[in-house]
Amino acid sequence: MGADHARILASQVPGAEIAALYDADPVRAGAIADEIGRGGVTGSPLELIAHPGVDAVLVASPDSTHKDLTLACIAAGKPVLCEKPLAQSSAECAQVVAAETKFGSRLVQVGYMRRFDPACAEMKAKLLSGRLGNALMLHCIHRNVSAPAWFDSGMAITNSAVHEFDLARWILETELTAVQVFRPKAAANAPGSPVFVVIETAKGQLVNVEIFNDAAYGYDVRSELVCEKGTVSLRMPGRTETNADGMQGLDYPADWRPRFADAYRLQAQAWIKAVSSGGAAGATAWDGYAAAAVAEAGLRSLTGEGCAAVSLPQKSAIYE
Ligand code: ISE
């Protein structure tokens, strides 16, 4: 993702200039610097954050490093776009929220890029138009070709379903209050096996999310919002349709990068535009915290709690 973000910032975002890059693999960092023709390679992430030529930082590192790197950016007073999830637990997210609250204004944007996906934005706009009446249910499907080797059994929730937790909070403009996670007994007991999540919102709506990370056939993300007077669903993106072997078909992307290419570009553009004028865009650290709290309740449900309640403390004023 780091390489993708660097390419997007270098080629599709007016006003952005890559001043420095870091990767745990210096050869890879050097290759990206050569490819985009800009940015020196630093010796550590903290060196990059402290670099006087760096005004803002994009963190796209392993999930377990997000919290410390985001805190380092806040300590340096530099805006940061951190990939999701914001941290590994709600307690860690609370540390980020506390540091940003102490700083006094927003520096953190969390990379919940679906908020910038034109189809997701249209779904929200259609709900807000009032034509469909109140929202009652949101059905979501989220399938990957295969779970990466570093996935553990909880990551279907903490790394994948967090997208839907954020999407549901954002589209329905409410908090998620209770979560129950089911696993089909018929499926193999592997990190990429399906989980089925049922969520209740503070407005009394239901959200269900199927996560299947070993789905084999392609990257497939769907959602249908069911309202009192109609429904709205995301259409399959794609520009062409193939006719061959007696069949008509649409292609599935291999992963999220082509599927959400517009969202990543619009997210990066919104981030740079906002930080250039001293503001912030997209999902906040509070949103990152809320998604992590739902994920944690999901893990508790998975390990025997049944229907797990989500509790959130009072939101600080900088997030209102
Ligand atoms: C991955 O980390 C992402 O963020 C993708 O957008 C998501 O679809 C995938 O399930 C995650 O593992």
mmCIF file of C-alpha atoms and ligand atoms in Angstrom:
data_model
loop_
_atom_site.group_PDB
_atom_site.id
_atom_site.type_symbol
_atom_site.label_atom_id
_atom_site.label_comp_id
_atom_site.label_asym_id
_atom_site.label_seq_id
_atom_site.Cartn_x
_atom_site.Cartn_y
_atom_site.Cartn_z
ATOM 1 C CA MET A 1 0.000 0.000 0.000
ATOM 2 C CA GLY A 2 2.903 2.358 0.744
ATOM 3 C CA ALA A 3 4.136 2.124 -2.829
ATOM 4 C CA ASP A 4 0.615 2.667 -4.152
ATOM 5 C CA HIS A 5 0.081 5.728 -1.979
ATOM 6 C CA ALA A 6 3.458 7.158 -3.076
ATOM 7 C CA ARG A 7 2.546 6.679 -6.757
ATOM 8 C CA ILE A 8 -0.869 8.288 -6.249
ATOM 9 C CA LEU A 9 0.583 11.270 -4.369
ATOM 10 C CA ALA A 10 3.326 11.744 -6.965
ATOM 11 C CA SER A 11 1.146 11.523 -10.046
ATOM 12 C CA GLN A 12 -2.459 12.333 -9.201
ATOM 13 C CA VAL A 13 -2.449 14.891 -6.412
ATOM 14 C CA PRO A 14 -1.830 18.542 -7.250
ATOM 15 C CA GLY A 15 0.135 20.266 -4.491
ATOM 16 C CA ALA A 16 1.756 17.099 -3.145
ATOM 17 C CA GLU A 17 5.479 16.575 -3.362
ATOM 18 C CA ILE A 18 7.170 13.488 -1.949
ATOM 19 C CA ALA A 19 10.019 14.810 0.206
ATOM 20 C CA ALA A 20 11.111 11.525 1.811
ATOM 21 C CA LEU A 21 10.274 7.824 1.833
ATOM 22 C CA TYR A 22 10.898 5.016 4.284
ATOM 23 C CA ASP A 23 10.364 1.277 3.957
ATOM 24 C CA ALA A 24 11.564 -1.563 6.196
ATOM 25 C CA ASP A 25 13.151 -2.855 2.980
ATOM 26 C CA PRO A 26 15.538 -0.077 1.808
ATOM 27 C CA VAL A 27 15.815 -1.630 -1.657
ATOM 28 C CA ARG A 28 12.071 -1.367 -2.132
ATOM 29 C CA ALA A 29 12.064 2.225 -0.852
ATOM 30 C CA GLY A 30 14.873 3.073 -3.281
ATOM 31 C CA ALA A 31 13.003 1.478 -6.167
ATOM 32 C CA ILE A 32 9.902 3.575 -5.471
ATOM 33 C CA ALA A 33 11.991 6.749 -5.083
ATOM 34 C CA ASP A 34 13.613 5.999 -8.475
ATOM 35 C CA GLU A 35 10.266 5.195 -10.068
ATOM 36 C CA ILE A 36 8.557 8.396 -8.985
ATOM 37 C CA GLY A 37 11.746 10.423 -9.415
ATOM 38 C CA ARG A 38 11.358 12.231 -6.105
ATOM 39 C CA GLY A 39 12.042 11.809 -2.392
ATOM 40 C CA GLY A 40 15.164 10.681 -0.554
ATOM 41 C CA VAL A 41 15.082 7.455 1.447
ATOM 42 C CA THR A 42 15.380 7.958 5.204
ATOM 43 C CA GLY A 43 16.921 5.505 7.676
ATOM 44 C CA SER A 44 13.898 5.157 9.973
ATOM 45 C CA PRO A 45 10.265 6.223 10.178
ATOM 46 C CA LEU A 46 11.056 8.569 13.087
ATOM 47 C CA GLU A 47 13.777 10.219 11.007
ATOM 48 C CA LEU A 48 11.234 10.735 8.228
ATOM 49 C CA ILE A 49 8.682 12.263 10.632
ATOM 50 C CA ALA A 50 11.343 14.636 12.060
ATOM 51 C CA HIS A 51 12.699 15.582 8.597
ATOM 52 C CA PRO A 52 12.474 19.390 8.249
ATOM 53 C CA GLY A 53 11.348 19.058 4.623
ATOM 54 C CA VAL A 54 8.379 16.877 5.583
ATOM 55 C CA ASP A 55 5.150 18.814 6.261
ATOM 56 C CA ALA A 56 2.765 15.847 6.478
ATOM 57 C CA VAL A 57 3.145 12.068 6.745
ATOM 58 C CA LEU A 58 1.316 9.126 5.184
ATOM 59 C CA VAL A 59 1.624 5.933 7.263
ATOM 60 C CA ALA A 60 1.066 2.675 5.361
ATOM 61 C CA SER A 61 2.971 0.221 7.531
ATOM 62 C CA PRO A 62 1.911 -3.013 9.303
ATOM 63 C CA ASP A 63 -1.149 -2.525 11.534
ATOM 64 C CA SER A 64 0.860 -3.036 14.747
ATOM 65 C CA THR A 65 2.994 0.057 14.021
ATOM 66 C CA HIS A 66 0.169 2.514 13.242
ATOM 67 C CA LYS A 67 -0.388 3.795 16.778
ATOM 68 C CA ASP A 68 3.243 4.674 17.593
ATOM 69 C CA LEU A 69 3.868 6.309 14.211
ATOM 70 C CA THR A 70 0.668 8.353 14.448
ATOM 71 C CA LEU A 71 1.596 9.451 17.986
ATOM 72 C CA ALA A 72 5.046 10.481 16.731
ATOM 73 C CA CYS A 73 3.411 12.628 14.019
ATOM 74 C CA ILE A 74 1.138 14.275 16.594
ATOM 75 C CA ALA A 75 4.160 14.917 18.874
ATOM 76 C CA ALA A 76 5.880 16.600 15.898
ATOM 77 C CA GLY A 77 2.708 18.617 15.160
ATOM 78 C CA LYS A 78 2.523 17.132 11.636
ATOM 79 C CA PRO A 79 -0.710 16.067 9.894
ATOM 80 C CA VAL A 80 -0.867 12.328 9.269
ATOM 81 C CA LEU A 81 -2.942 10.111 6.997
ATOM 82 C CA CYS A 82 -2.723 6.710 8.686
ATOM 83 C CA GLU A 83 -3.924 3.570 6.948
ATOM 84 C CA LYS A 84 -6.717 1.680 8.683
ATOM 85 C CA PRO A 85 -6.987 0.343 11.326
ATOM 86 C CA LEU A 86 -5.807 3.291 13.422
ATOM 87 C CA ALA A 87 -4.408 0.893 16.054
ATOM 88 C CA GLN A 88 -4.632 -2.655 17.324
ATOM 89 C CA SER A 89 -7.177 -2.036 20.092
ATOM 90 C CA SER A 90 -9.583 0.603 21.337
ATOM 91 C CA ALA A 91 -7.172 1.327 24.240
ATOM 92 C CA GLU A 92 -4.431 2.143 21.722
ATOM 93 C CA CYS A 93 -6.816 4.270 19.656
ATOM 94 C CA ALA A 94 -7.757 6.108 22.859
ATOM 95 C CA GLN A 95 -4.090 7.085 23.253
ATOM 96 C CA VAL A 96 -4.150 8.675 19.786
ATOM 97 C CA VAL A 97 -7.450 10.436 20.515
ATOM 98 C CA ALA A 98 -6.026 11.734 23.837
ATOM 99 C CA ALA A 99 -2.814 13.001 22.190
ATOM 100 C CA GLU A 100 -4.732 14.756 19.421
ATOM 101 C CA THR A 101 -7.218 16.230 21.885
ATOM 102 C CA LYS A 102 -4.270 17.569 23.919
ATOM 103 C CA PHE A 103 -2.800 19.043 20.720
ATOM 104 C CA GLY A 104 -6.115 20.859 20.360
ATOM 105 C CA SER A 105 -7.137 20.324 16.738
ATOM 106 C CA ARG A 106 -7.257 17.570 14.140
ATOM 107 C CA LEU A 107 -3.996 16.246 12.707
ATOM 108 C CA VAL A 108 -5.104 12.659 12.028
ATOM 109 C CA GLN A 109 -7.009 11.275 9.058
ATOM 110 C CA VAL A 110 -7.642 7.510 9.052
ATOM 111 C CA GLY A 111 -7.510 5.793 5.661
ATOM 112 C CA TYR A 112 -11.100 4.553 5.571
ATOM 113 C CA MET A 113 -11.069 5.290 1.868
ATOM 114 C CA ARG A 114 -14.547 3.958 1.115
ATOM 115 C CA ARG A 115 -15.860 7.320 2.344
ATOM 116 C CA PHE A 116 -14.325 8.699 -0.876
ATOM 117 C CA ASP A 117 -15.611 5.941 -3.171
ATOM 118 C CA PRO A 118 -18.035 7.619 -5.602
ATOM 119 C CA ALA A 119 -20.550 4.753 -5.310
ATOM 120 C CA CYS A 120 -20.503 4.759 -1.494
ATOM 121 C CA ALA A 121 -20.837 8.561 -1.498
ATOM 122 C CA GLU A 122 -23.825 8.291 -3.868
ATOM 123 C CA MET A 123 -25.436 5.710 -1.590
ATOM 124 C CA LYS A 124 -25.159 8.143 1.309
ATOM 125 C CA ALA A 125 -26.419 11.064 -0.805
ATOM 126 C CA LYS A 126 -29.472 9.022 -1.879
ATOM 127 C CA LEU A 127 -30.280 8.248 1.744
ATOM 128 C CA LEU A 128 -29.849 11.910 2.700
ATOM 129 C CA SER A 129 -32.109 13.011 -0.171
ATOM 130 C CA GLY A 130 -35.039 11.555 1.811
ATOM 131 C CA ARG A 131 -36.577 9.886 -1.264
ATOM 132 C CA LEU A 132 -36.018 6.388 0.143
ATOM 133 C CA GLY A 133 -37.329 7.128 3.638
ATOM 134 C CA ASN A 134 -35.452 6.010 6.728
ATOM 135 C CA ALA A 135 -32.706 3.380 6.523
ATOM 136 C CA LEU A 136 -33.617 0.030 8.080
ATOM 137 C CA MET A 137 -30.879 -2.436 7.100
ATOM 138 C CA LEU A 138 -27.475 -2.459 5.430
ATOM 139 C CA HIS A 139 -26.357 -5.741 3.858
ATOM 140 C CA CYS A 140 -22.641 -5.996 3.088
ATOM 141 C CA ILE A 141 -20.452 -8.569 1.389
ATOM 142 C CA HIS A 142 -16.650 -8.289 1.455
ATOM 143 C CA ARG A 143 -14.632 -11.030 -0.236
ATOM 144 C CA ASN A 144 -10.917 -11.320 -0.987
ATOM 145 C CA VAL A 145 -9.229 -13.869 -3.247
ATOM 146 C CA SER A 146 -7.102 -15.281 -0.423
ATOM 147 C CA ALA A 147 -6.084 -14.153 3.040
ATOM 148 C CA PRO A 148 -2.447 -13.051 3.223
ATOM 149 C CA ALA A 149 0.000 -15.397 4.980
ATOM 150 C CA TRP A 150 0.278 -12.978 7.923
ATOM 151 C CA PHE A 151 -3.476 -13.011 8.624
ATOM 152 C CA ASP A 152 -4.688 -14.463 11.933
ATOM 153 C CA SER A 153 -8.221 -15.615 12.650
ATOM 154 C CA GLY A 154 -9.273 -12.285 14.198
ATOM 155 C CA MET A 155 -8.118 -10.200 11.236
ATOM 156 C CA ALA A 156 -11.272 -10.910 9.229
ATOM 157 C CA ILE A 157 -12.782 -8.547 11.795
ATOM 158 C CA THR A 158 -9.924 -6.227 12.816
ATOM 159 C CA ASN A 159 -8.435 -5.755 9.336
ATOM 160 C CA SER A 160 -11.300 -6.418 6.880
ATOM 161 C CA ALA A 161 -14.715 -5.877 8.507
ATOM 162 C CA VAL A 162 -13.527 -2.582 10.042
ATOM 163 C CA HIS A 163 -14.187 -1.075 6.592
ATOM 164 C CA GLU A 164 -17.875 -1.980 6.878
ATOM 165 C CA PHE A 165 -17.990 -0.812 10.515
ATOM 166 C CA ASP A 166 -16.741 2.584 9.356
ATOM 167 C CA LEU A 167 -18.989 2.613 6.278
ATOM 168 C CA ALA A 168 -22.094 1.795 8.325
ATOM 169 C CA ARG A 169 -21.312 4.506 10.922
ATOM 170 C CA TRP A 170 -20.657 7.009 8.129
ATOM 171 C CA ILE A 171 -23.670 6.222 5.935
ATOM 172 C CA LEU A 172 -26.174 5.746 8.752
ATOM 173 C CA GLU A 173 -24.702 8.584 10.853
ATOM 174 C CA THR A 174 -25.014 6.636 14.073
ATOM 175 C CA GLU A 175 -22.994 4.428 16.394
ATOM 176 C CA LEU A 176 -22.949 0.630 16.296
ATOM 177 C CA THR A 177 -24.064 -0.646 19.676
ATOM 178 C CA ALA A 178 -24.004 -4.466 19.643
ATOM 179 C CA VAL A 179 -22.213 -7.091 17.565
ATOM 180 C CA GLN A 180 -22.609 -10.816 17.111
ATOM 181 C CA VAL A 181 -20.239 -12.858 14.974
ATOM 182 C CA PHE A 182 -21.034 -16.274 13.518
ATOM 183 C CA ARG A 183 -18.830 -18.735 11.666
ATOM 184 C CA PRO A 184 -20.317 -21.395 9.384
ATOM 185 C CA LYS A 185 -19.441 -24.736 10.990
ATOM 186 C CA ALA A 186 -19.174 -26.233 7.508
ATOM 187 C CA ALA A 187 -16.177 -24.013 6.654
ATOM 188 C CA ALA A 188 -12.524 -24.875 7.264
ATOM 189 C CA ASN A 189 -11.001 -23.390 10.425
ATOM 190 C CA ALA A 190 -8.593 -21.059 8.594
ATOM 191 C CA PRO A 191 -7.873 -17.300 8.904
ATOM 192 C CA GLY A 192 -9.515 -16.710 5.506
ATOM 193 C CA SER A 193 -12.695 -18.651 6.311
ATOM 194 C CA PRO A 194 -16.007 -16.790 6.358
ATOM 195 C CA VAL A 195 -17.384 -14.866 9.281
ATOM 196 C CA PHE A 196 -20.867 -13.409 9.395
ATOM 197 C CA VAL A 197 -21.363 -10.307 11.525
ATOM 198 C CA VAL A 198 -24.711 -8.934 12.675
ATOM 199 C CA ILE A 199 -24.746 -5.457 14.177
ATOM 200 C CA GLU A 200 -27.363 -3.282 15.791
ATOM 201 C CA THR A 201 -27.151 0.492 15.538
ATOM 202 C CA ALA A 202 -28.155 3.174 18.040
ATOM 203 C CA LYS A 203 -31.020 4.060 15.658
ATOM 204 C CA GLY A 204 -32.316 0.464 15.821
ATOM 205 C CA GLN A 205 -31.148 -0.543 12.335
ATOM 206 C CA LEU A 206 -29.489 -3.862 11.484
ATOM 207 C CA VAL A 207 -26.247 -4.247 9.550
ATOM 208 C CA ASN A 208 -24.909 -7.580 8.389
ATOM 209 C CA VAL A 209 -21.470 -8.225 6.955
ATOM 210 C CA GLU A 210 -20.175 -11.365 5.321
ATOM 211 C CA ILE A 211 -16.388 -11.463 5.283
ATOM 212 C CA PHE A 212 -14.852 -14.249 3.202
ATOM 213 C CA ASN A 213 -11.146 -13.734 2.630
ATOM 214 C CA ASP A 214 -10.460 -17.042 0.843
ATOM 215 C CA ALA A 215 -13.248 -16.558 -1.698
ATOM 216 C CA ALA A 216 -10.916 -17.481 -4.587
ATOM 217 C CA TYR A 217 -12.804 -15.979 -7.528
ATOM 218 C CA GLY A 218 -11.970 -12.268 -7.159
ATOM 219 C CA TYR A 219 -12.213 -9.166 -4.983
ATOM 220 C CA ASP A 220 -15.886 -8.504 -4.426
ATOM 221 C CA VAL A 221 -17.392 -5.766 -2.273
ATOM 222 C CA ARG A 222 -21.145 -5.234 -2.260
ATOM 223 C CA SER A 223 -23.629 -3.323 -0.159
ATOM 224 C CA GLU A 224 -27.349 -2.809 -0.292
ATOM 225 C CA LEU A 225 -29.057 -0.234 1.871
ATOM 226 C CA VAL A 226 -32.676 -1.125 2.551
ATOM 227 C CA CYS A 227 -34.910 1.813 3.421
ATOM 228 C CA GLU A 228 -38.633 2.269 4.086
ATOM 229 C CA LYS A 229 -39.457 3.216 0.476
ATOM 230 C CA GLY A 230 -36.733 1.600 -1.606
ATOM 231 C CA THR A 231 -33.180 0.311 -1.672
ATOM 232 C CA VAL A 232 -29.864 1.458 -3.062
ATOM 233 C CA SER A 233 -26.929 -0.844 -3.855
ATOM 234 C CA LEU A 234 -23.391 -0.426 -5.082
ATOM 235 C CA ARG A 235 -23.034 -1.470 -8.745
ATOM 236 C CA MET A 236 -20.143 -3.671 -9.853
ATOM 237 C CA PRO A 237 -17.498 -1.258 -11.120
ATOM 238 C CA GLY A 238 -15.805 -2.073 -14.404
ATOM 239 C CA ARG A 239 -15.753 -0.576 -17.843
ATOM 240 C CA THR A 240 -16.200 -3.608 -20.053
ATOM 241 C CA GLU A 241 -18.230 -6.750 -20.369
ATOM 242 C CA THR A 242 -16.858 -9.877 -22.041
ATOM 243 C CA ASN A 243 -18.723 -12.354 -24.237
ATOM 244 C CA ALA A 244 -16.888 -15.646 -24.610
ATOM 245 C CA ASP A 245 -17.409 -19.382 -24.328
ATOM 246 C CA GLY A 246 -21.171 -18.992 -24.481
ATOM 247 C CA MET A 247 -21.186 -16.575 -21.502
ATOM 248 C CA GLN A 248 -21.460 -12.872 -20.809
ATOM 249 C CA GLY A 249 -19.323 -11.546 -17.957
ATOM 250 C CA LEU A 250 -17.852 -8.731 -15.899
ATOM 251 C CA ASP A 251 -14.291 -8.965 -14.577
ATOM 252 C CA TYR A 252 -13.518 -8.988 -10.856
ATOM 253 C CA PRO A 253 -10.401 -7.104 -9.713
ATOM 254 C CA ALA A 254 -7.679 -9.142 -7.990
ATOM 255 C CA ASP A 255 -7.737 -6.942 -4.891
ATOM 256 C CA TRP A 256 -8.928 -3.641 -3.433
ATOM 257 C CA ARG A 257 -6.447 -1.394 -5.211
ATOM 258 C CA PRO A 258 -8.124 -1.365 -8.644
ATOM 259 C CA ARG A 259 -11.606 -1.608 -7.091
ATOM 260 C CA PHE A 260 -11.033 1.474 -4.954
ATOM 261 C CA ALA A 261 -8.608 3.361 -7.242
ATOM 262 C CA ASP A 262 -10.928 6.380 -7.412
ATOM 263 C CA ALA A 263 -11.429 6.310 -3.656
ATOM 264 C CA TYR A 264 -7.665 6.249 -2.957
ATOM 265 C CA ARG A 265 -7.081 9.135 -5.384
ATOM 266 C CA LEU A 266 -9.935 11.244 -4.016
ATOM 267 C CA GLN A 267 -8.857 10.471 -0.453
ATOM 268 C CA ALA A 268 -5.275 11.623 -1.139
ATOM 269 C CA GLN A 269 -6.512 14.755 -2.932
ATOM 270 C CA ALA A 270 -8.870 15.633 -0.078
ATOM 271 C CA TRP A 271 -6.084 15.058 2.465
ATOM 272 C CA ILE A 272 -3.561 17.298 0.699
ATOM 273 C CA LYS A 273 -6.167 19.995 0.059
ATOM 274 C CA ALA A 274 -7.205 19.959 3.726
ATOM 275 C CA VAL A 275 -3.703 19.957 5.214
ATOM 276 C CA SER A 276 -2.585 22.720 2.824
ATOM 277 C CA SER A 277 -5.127 25.000 4.459
ATOM 278 C CA GLY A 278 -4.504 23.760 8.009
ATOM 279 C CA GLY A 279 -7.547 21.475 8.142
ATOM 280 C CA ALA A 280 -8.255 17.760 7.991
ATOM 281 C CA ALA A 281 -10.567 15.531 5.964
ATOM 282 C CA GLY A 282 -12.089 12.052 6.016
ATOM 283 C CA ALA A 283 -12.344 9.688 8.955
ATOM 284 C CA THR A 284 -11.090 11.115 12.254
ATOM 285 C CA ALA A 285 -9.092 9.445 15.012
ATOM 286 C CA TRP A 286 -12.428 9.196 16.820
ATOM 287 C CA ASP A 287 -13.853 7.259 13.850
ATOM 288 C CA GLY A 288 -10.774 5.017 14.027
ATOM 289 C CA TYR A 289 -11.451 4.514 17.722
ATOM 290 C CA ALA A 290 -15.128 3.690 17.152
ATOM 291 C CA ALA A 291 -14.331 1.120 14.419
ATOM 292 C CA ALA A 292 -11.744 -0.502 16.722
ATOM 293 C CA ALA A 293 -14.277 -0.672 19.577
ATOM 294 C CA VAL A 294 -16.754 -2.476 17.291
ATOM 295 C CA ALA A 295 -13.985 -4.846 16.135
ATOM 296 C CA GLU A 296 -13.084 -5.605 19.732
ATOM 297 C CA ALA A 297 -16.697 -6.422 20.560
ATOM 298 C CA GLY A 298 -16.692 -8.635 17.446
ATOM 299 C CA LEU A 299 -13.651 -10.538 18.731
ATOM 300 C CA ARG A 300 -15.340 -10.989 22.120
ATOM 301 C CA SER A 301 -18.407 -12.367 20.358
ATOM 302 C CA LEU A 302 -16.247 -14.720 18.292
ATOM 303 C CA THR A 303 -14.630 -16.112 21.423
ATOM 304 C CA GLY A 304 -17.859 -16.920 23.199
ATOM 305 C CA GLU A 305 -19.522 -13.726 24.414
ATOM 306 C CA GLY A 306 -22.533 -14.142 22.091
ATOM 307 C CA CYS A 307 -23.964 -10.703 21.396
ATOM 308 C CA ALA A 308 -21.303 -8.223 22.581
ATOM 309 C CA ALA A 309 -22.109 -4.618 23.497
ATOM 310 C CA VAL A 310 -20.000 -1.742 22.174
ATOM 311 C CA SER A 311 -19.391 1.066 24.614
ATOM 312 C CA LEU A 312 -17.843 4.393 23.695
ATOM 313 C CA PRO A 313 -16.836 7.204 26.032
ATOM 314 C CA GLN A 314 -17.813 10.838 25.488
ATOM 315 C CA LYS A 315 -16.443 12.279 22.215
ATOM 316 C CA SER A 316 -14.063 15.207 22.700
ATOM 317 C CA ALA A 317 -15.049 18.582 21.236
ATOM 318 C CA ILE A 318 -12.460 18.539 18.434
ATOM 319 C CA TYR A 319 -14.442 15.743 16.758
ATOM 320 C CA GLU A 320 -17.853 17.454 16.837
HETATM 321 C C1 ISE B 1 -7.062 -4.950 3.457
HETATM 322 O O1 ISE B 1 -6.149 -4.646 4.494
HETATM 323 C C2 ISE B 1 -7.788 -3.716 3.062
HETATM 324 O O2 ISE B 1 -7.779 -2.711 3.710
HETATM 325 C C3 ISE B 1 -8.753 -3.919 1.960
HETATM 326 O O3 ISE B 1 -9.386 -2.735 1.587
HETATM 327 C C4 ISE B 1 -9.764 -4.942 2.436
HETATM 328 O O4 ISE B 1 -10.705 -5.199 1.422
HETATM 329 C C5 ISE B 1 -9.097 -6.234 2.838
HETATM 330 O O5 ISE B 1 -10.081 -7.121 3.338
HETATM 331 C C6 ISE B 1 -8.088 -5.952 3.946
HETATM 332 O O6 ISE B 1 -7.453 -7.134 4.329
#
